[in-house]
Coordinates of C-alpha atoms in Angstrom, one line a residue:
X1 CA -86.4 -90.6 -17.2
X2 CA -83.1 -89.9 -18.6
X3 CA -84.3 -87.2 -20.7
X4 CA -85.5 -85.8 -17.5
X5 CA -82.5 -86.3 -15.2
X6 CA -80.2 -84.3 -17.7
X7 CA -82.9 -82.1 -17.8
X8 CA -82.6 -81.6 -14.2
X9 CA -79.0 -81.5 -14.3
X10 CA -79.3 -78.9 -16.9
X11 CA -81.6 -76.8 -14.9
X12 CA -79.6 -77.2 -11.4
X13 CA -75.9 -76.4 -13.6
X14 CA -77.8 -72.9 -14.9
X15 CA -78.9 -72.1 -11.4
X16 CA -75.0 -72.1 -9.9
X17 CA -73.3 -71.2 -13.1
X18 CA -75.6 -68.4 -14.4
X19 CA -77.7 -68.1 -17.4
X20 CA -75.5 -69.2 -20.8
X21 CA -73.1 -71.2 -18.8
X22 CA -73.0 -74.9 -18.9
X23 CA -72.0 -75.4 -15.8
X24 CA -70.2 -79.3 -14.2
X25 CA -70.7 -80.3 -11.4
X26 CA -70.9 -77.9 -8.3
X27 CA -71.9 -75.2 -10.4
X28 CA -68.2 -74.7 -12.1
X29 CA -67.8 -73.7 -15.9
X30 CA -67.3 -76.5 -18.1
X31 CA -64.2 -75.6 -20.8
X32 CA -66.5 -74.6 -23.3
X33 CA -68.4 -72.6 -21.7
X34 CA -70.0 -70.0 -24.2
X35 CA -72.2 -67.8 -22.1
X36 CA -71.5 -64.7 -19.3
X37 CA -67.9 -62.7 -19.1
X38 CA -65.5 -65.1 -16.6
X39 CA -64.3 -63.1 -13.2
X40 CA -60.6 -63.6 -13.1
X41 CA -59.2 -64.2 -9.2
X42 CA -57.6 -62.0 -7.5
X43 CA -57.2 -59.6 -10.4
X44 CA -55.6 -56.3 -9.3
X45 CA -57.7 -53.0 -9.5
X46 CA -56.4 -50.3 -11.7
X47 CA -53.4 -47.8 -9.5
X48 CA -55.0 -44.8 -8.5
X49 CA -59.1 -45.9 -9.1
X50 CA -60.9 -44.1 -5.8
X51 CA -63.0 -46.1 -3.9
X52 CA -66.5 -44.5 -4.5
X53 CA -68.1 -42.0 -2.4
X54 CA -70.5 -42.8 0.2
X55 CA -73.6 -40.8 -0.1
X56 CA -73.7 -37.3 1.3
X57 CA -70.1 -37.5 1.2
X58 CA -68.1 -34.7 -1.0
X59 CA -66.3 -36.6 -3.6
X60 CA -62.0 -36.6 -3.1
X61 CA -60.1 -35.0 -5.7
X62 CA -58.6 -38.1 -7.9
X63 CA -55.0 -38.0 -7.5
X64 CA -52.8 -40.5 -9.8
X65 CA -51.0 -43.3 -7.4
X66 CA -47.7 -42.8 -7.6
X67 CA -47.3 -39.9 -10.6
X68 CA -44.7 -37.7 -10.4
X69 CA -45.5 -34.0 -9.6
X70 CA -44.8 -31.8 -12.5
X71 CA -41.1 -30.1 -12.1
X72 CA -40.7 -26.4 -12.0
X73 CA -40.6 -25.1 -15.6
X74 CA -37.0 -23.9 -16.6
X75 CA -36.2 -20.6 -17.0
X76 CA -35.0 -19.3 -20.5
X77 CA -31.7 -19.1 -20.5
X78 CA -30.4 -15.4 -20.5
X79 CA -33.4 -13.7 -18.4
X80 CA -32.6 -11.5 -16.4
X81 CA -33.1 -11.6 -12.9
X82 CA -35.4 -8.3 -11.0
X83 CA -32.8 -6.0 -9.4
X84 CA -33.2 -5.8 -5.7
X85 CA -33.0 -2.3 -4.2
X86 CA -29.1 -1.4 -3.6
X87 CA -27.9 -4.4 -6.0
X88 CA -25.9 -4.3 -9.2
X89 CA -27.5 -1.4 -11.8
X90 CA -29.3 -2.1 -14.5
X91 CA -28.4 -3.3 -18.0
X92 CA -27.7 -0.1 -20.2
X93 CA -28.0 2.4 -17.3
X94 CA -24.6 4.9 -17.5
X95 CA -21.9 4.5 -14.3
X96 CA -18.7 5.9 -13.4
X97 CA -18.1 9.0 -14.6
X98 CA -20.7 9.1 -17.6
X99 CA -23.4 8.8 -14.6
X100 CA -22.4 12.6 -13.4
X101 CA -23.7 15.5 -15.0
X102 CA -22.3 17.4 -18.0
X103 CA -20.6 19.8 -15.4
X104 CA -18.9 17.5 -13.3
X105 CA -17.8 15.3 -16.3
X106 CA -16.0 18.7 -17.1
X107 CA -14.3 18.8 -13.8
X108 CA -13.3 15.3 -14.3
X109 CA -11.8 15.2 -17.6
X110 CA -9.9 18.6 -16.9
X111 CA -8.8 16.7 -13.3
X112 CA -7.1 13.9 -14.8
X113 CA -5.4 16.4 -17.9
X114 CA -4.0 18.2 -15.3
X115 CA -2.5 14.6 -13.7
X116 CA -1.4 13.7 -16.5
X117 CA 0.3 16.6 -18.1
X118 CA 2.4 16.5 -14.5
X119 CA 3.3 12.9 -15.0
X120 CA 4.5 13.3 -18.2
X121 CA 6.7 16.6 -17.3
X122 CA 7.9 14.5 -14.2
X123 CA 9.2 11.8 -16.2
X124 CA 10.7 14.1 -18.7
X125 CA 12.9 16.0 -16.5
X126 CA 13.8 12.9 -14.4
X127 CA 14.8 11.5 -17.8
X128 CA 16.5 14.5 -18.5
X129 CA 18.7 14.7 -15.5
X130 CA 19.6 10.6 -16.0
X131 CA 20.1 10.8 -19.4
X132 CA 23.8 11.9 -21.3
X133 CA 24.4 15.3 -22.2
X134 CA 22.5 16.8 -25.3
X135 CA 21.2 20.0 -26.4
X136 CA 18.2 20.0 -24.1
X137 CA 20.2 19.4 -20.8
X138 CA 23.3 22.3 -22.1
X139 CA 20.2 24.4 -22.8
X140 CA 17.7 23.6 -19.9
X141 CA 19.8 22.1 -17.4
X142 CA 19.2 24.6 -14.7
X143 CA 15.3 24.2 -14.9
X144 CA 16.1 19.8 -14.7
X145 CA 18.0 20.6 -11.7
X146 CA 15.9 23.2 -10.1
X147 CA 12.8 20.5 -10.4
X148 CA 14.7 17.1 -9.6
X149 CA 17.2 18.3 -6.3
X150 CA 17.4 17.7 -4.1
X151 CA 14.0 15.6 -3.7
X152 CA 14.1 13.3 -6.6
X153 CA 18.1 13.1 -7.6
X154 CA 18.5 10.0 -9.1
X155 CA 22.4 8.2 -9.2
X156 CA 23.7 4.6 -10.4
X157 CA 26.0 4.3 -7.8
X158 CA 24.6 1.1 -6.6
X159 CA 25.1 -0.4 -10.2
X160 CA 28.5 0.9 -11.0
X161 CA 31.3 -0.7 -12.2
X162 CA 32.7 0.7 -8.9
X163 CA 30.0 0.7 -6.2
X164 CA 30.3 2.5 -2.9
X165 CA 33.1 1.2 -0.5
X166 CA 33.5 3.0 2.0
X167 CA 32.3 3.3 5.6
X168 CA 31.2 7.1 6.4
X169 CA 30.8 8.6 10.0
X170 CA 29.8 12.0 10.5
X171 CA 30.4 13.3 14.1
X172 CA 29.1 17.1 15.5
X173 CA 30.3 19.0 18.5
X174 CA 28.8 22.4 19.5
X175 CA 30.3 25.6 21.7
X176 CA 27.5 26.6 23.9
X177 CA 27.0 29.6 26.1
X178 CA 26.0 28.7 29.4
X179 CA 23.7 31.0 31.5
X180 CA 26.4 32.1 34.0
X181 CA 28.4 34.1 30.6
X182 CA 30.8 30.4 30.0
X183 CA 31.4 29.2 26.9
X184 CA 31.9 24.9 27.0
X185 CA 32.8 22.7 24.0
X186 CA 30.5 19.4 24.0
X187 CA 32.0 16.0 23.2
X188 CA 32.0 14.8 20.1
X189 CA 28.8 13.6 18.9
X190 CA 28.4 10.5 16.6
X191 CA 25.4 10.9 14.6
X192 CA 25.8 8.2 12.1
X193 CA 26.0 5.5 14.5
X194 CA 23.1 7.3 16.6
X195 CA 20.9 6.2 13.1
X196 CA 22.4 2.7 12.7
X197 CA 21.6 2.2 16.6
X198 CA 17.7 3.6 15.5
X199 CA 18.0 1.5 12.1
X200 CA 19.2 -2.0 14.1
X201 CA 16.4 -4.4 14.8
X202 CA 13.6 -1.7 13.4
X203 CA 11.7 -3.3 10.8
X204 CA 10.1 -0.2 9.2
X205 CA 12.8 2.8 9.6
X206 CA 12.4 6.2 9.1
X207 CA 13.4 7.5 6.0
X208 CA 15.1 10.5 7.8
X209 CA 16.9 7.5 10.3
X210 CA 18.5 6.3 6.6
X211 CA 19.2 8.8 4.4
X212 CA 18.2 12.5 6.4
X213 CA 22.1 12.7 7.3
X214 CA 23.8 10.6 5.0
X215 CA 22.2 12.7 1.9
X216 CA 22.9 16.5 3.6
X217 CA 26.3 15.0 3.7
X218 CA 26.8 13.8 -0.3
X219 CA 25.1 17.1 -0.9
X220 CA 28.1 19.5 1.3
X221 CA 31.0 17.5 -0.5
X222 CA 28.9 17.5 -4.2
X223 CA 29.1 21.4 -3.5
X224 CA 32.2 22.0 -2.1
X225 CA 36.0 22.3 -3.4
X226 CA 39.2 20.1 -1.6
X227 CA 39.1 23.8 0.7
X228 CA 35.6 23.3 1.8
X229 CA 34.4 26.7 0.4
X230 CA 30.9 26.5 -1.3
X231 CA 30.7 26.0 -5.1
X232 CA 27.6 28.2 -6.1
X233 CA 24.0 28.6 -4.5
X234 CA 23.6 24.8 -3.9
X235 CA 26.7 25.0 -1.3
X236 CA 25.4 27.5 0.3
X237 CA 22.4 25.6 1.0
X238 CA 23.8 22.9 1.9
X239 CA 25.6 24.4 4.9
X240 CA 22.3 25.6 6.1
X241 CA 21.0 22.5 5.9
X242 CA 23.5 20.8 8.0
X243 CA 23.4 23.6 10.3
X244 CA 19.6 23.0 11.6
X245 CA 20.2 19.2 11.3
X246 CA 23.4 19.8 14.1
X247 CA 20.8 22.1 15.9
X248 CA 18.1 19.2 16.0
X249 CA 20.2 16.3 17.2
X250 CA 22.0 18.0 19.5
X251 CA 18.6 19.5 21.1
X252 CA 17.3 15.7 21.1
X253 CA 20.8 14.7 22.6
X254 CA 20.5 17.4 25.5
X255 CA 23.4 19.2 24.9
X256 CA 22.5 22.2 25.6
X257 CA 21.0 22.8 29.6
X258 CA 18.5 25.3 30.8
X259 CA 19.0 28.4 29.9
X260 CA 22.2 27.3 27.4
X261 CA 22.5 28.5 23.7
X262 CA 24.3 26.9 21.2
X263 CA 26.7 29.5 19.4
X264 CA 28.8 27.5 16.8
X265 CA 29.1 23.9 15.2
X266 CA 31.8 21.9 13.7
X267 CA 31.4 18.8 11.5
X268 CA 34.0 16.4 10.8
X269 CA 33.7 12.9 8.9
X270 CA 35.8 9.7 9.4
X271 CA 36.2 7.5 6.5
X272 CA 37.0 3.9 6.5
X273 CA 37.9 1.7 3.3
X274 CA 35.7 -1.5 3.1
X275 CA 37.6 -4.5 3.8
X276 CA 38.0 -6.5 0.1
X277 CA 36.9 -9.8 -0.2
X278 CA 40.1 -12.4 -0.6
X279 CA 39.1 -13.5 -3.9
X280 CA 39.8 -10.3 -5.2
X281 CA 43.2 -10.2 -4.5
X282 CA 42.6 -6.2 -3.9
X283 CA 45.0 -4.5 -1.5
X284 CA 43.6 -1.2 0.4
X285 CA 44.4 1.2 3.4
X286 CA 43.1 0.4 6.3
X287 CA 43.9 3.7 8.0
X288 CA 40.6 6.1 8.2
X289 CA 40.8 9.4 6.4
X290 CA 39.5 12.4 9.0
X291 CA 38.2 15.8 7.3
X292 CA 37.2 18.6 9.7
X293 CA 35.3 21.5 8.6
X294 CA 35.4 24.8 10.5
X295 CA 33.7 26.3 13.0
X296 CA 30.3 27.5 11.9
X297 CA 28.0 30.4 13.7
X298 CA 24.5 29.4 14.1
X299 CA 23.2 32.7 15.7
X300 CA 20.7 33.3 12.3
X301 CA 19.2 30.0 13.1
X302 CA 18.8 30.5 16.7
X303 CA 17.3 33.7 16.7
X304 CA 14.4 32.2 13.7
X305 CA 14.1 29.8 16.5
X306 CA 13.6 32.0 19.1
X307 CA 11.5 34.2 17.1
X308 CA 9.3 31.3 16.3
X309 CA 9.0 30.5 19.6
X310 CA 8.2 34.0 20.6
X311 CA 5.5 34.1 18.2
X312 CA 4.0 30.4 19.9
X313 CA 3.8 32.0 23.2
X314 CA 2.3 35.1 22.3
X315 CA -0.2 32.9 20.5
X316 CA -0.7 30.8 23.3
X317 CA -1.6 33.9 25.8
X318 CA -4.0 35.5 23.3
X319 CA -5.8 32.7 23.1
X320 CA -5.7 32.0 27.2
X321 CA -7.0 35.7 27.4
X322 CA -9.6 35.1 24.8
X323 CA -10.8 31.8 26.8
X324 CA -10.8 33.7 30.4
X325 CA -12.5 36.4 29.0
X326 CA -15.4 34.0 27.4

């Protein structure tokens, strides 16, 4: 009977435990157990494992829970990037001036000779003119001066031991012809402070508001003796060009009325010393110095004037009749 009953027992523990298991009571697995593979509880399924497809169901691409997606591969270092159409040109493709064709490369390189050769003679005879006498100057100095006056004369007055001290006015009057046969003598005109009035408070003067006067005069007394009588072609030239300057103010002062001409003009200047500084212990007049030049006839100039004039209107009607006969 005992035989039996573990018999039994045996069979019943095989039933709940399986075949190869020697199973306790209720069918659990006795420790030494030798049979079967054990289930372990609650064991985790692998990341990623798809659940199986139901039949007649396409299976679902197997993706990896949780795997990164592969980056972008790095470019080599050094490629270069496609040109886009009106970019940057190409690696190893000619620009500037090799770009153009042999003829215009021609043109370009004879272009910038030319500039170049007139630099170079610019500076030259600038430093020619600043530079002490030598052989050059004593041989060539009329060819320097004919190229650097009166536009690019060049001084070091500003850096002199001695600088410029002295206050210079220049004042104009004018004997006009009226159109009833008079002649009247204007007032006297002060055209240097006419250009400090248009200099005062202007942040961007004209360069003929600063120097346009002040230069024609350095360039009359530079040409002319203690008698005021020209010294050579460049006094001559000088008193033309202080003629048309009077002529020019005193048309934008209104001196002369309707049907007035201007006959003559006189210049005179008015210097004034510069007031030392105290430190200097310097002692100088303070009295101003007058110089008055004579009378001067500008009938030559009037009559280019009024020949120029002339010529405007008749320009003016041929080209009205032109129009009304269009």
């Amino acid at each position: 009977m005992d035989a039996y009953d573990k018999g039994s027992d045996a069979r019943q523990g095989q039933g709940q435990g399986g075949p190869g298991r020697t199973g306790g009571p209720g069918g659990e697995a006795g420790p030494e157990g030798t049979g079967g593979v054990p289930e372990s509880a609650g064991a985790p399924e692998p990341a990623g494992a798809s659940e199986p497809a139901e039949p007649g169901e396409p299976a679902a691409d197997v993706e990896s829970a949780g795997a990164p997606e592969p980056a972008d591969a790095p470019e080599p270092a050094g490629a270069p990037e496609p040109a886009e159409p009106g970019g940057p040109a190409e690696p190893g493709r000619p620009t500037g001036v090799a770009a153009l064709s042999p003829r215009y490369q021609v043109g370009a390189v004879v272009a910038l000779a030319v500039v170049a050769v007139a630099v170079c003679a610019h500076i030259g005879l600038v430093f020619l003119h600043v530079a002490p006498s030598n052989t050059l100057t004593k041989q060539h100095g009329s060819v320097v001066d004919e190229w650097v006056f009166p536009e690019f004369e060049q001084n070091w007055k500003l850096f002199a031991p001695n600088p410029l001290q002295q206050n210079v006015s220049v004042q104009l009057r004018a004997e006009i012809s009226t159109a009833d046969g008079e002649i009247r003598t204007t007032r006297w005109y002060d055209l240097s402070a006419e250009d400090g009035r248009a200099i005062d408070g202007n942040p961007l003067p004209s360069h003929t508001q600063q120097n346009e006067l002040r230069r024609a005069w350095d360039f009359f007394v530079a040409s002319h003796d203690s008698e005021d009588r020209p010294v050579g072609l460049r006094g001559t030239l000088s008193e033309t060009y202080l003629r048309r300057i009077a002529l020019l103010r005193l048309d934008r002062g209104g001196a002369a009325g309707p049907g007035d001409v201007v006959e003559r003009v006189q210049y005179r200047s008015r210097t004034t010393n510069v007031e030392p500084p105290p430190w200097s212990g310097e002692k100088v007049s303070d009295r101003p110095t007058v110089r008055e030049l004579p009378w001067w006839s500008v009938a030559a100039e009037n009559r280019d004037d009024r020949a120029g004039k002339s010529g405007q209107a008749a320009q003016s009607g041929q080209i009205a009749q032109e129009g009304g006969a269009a």
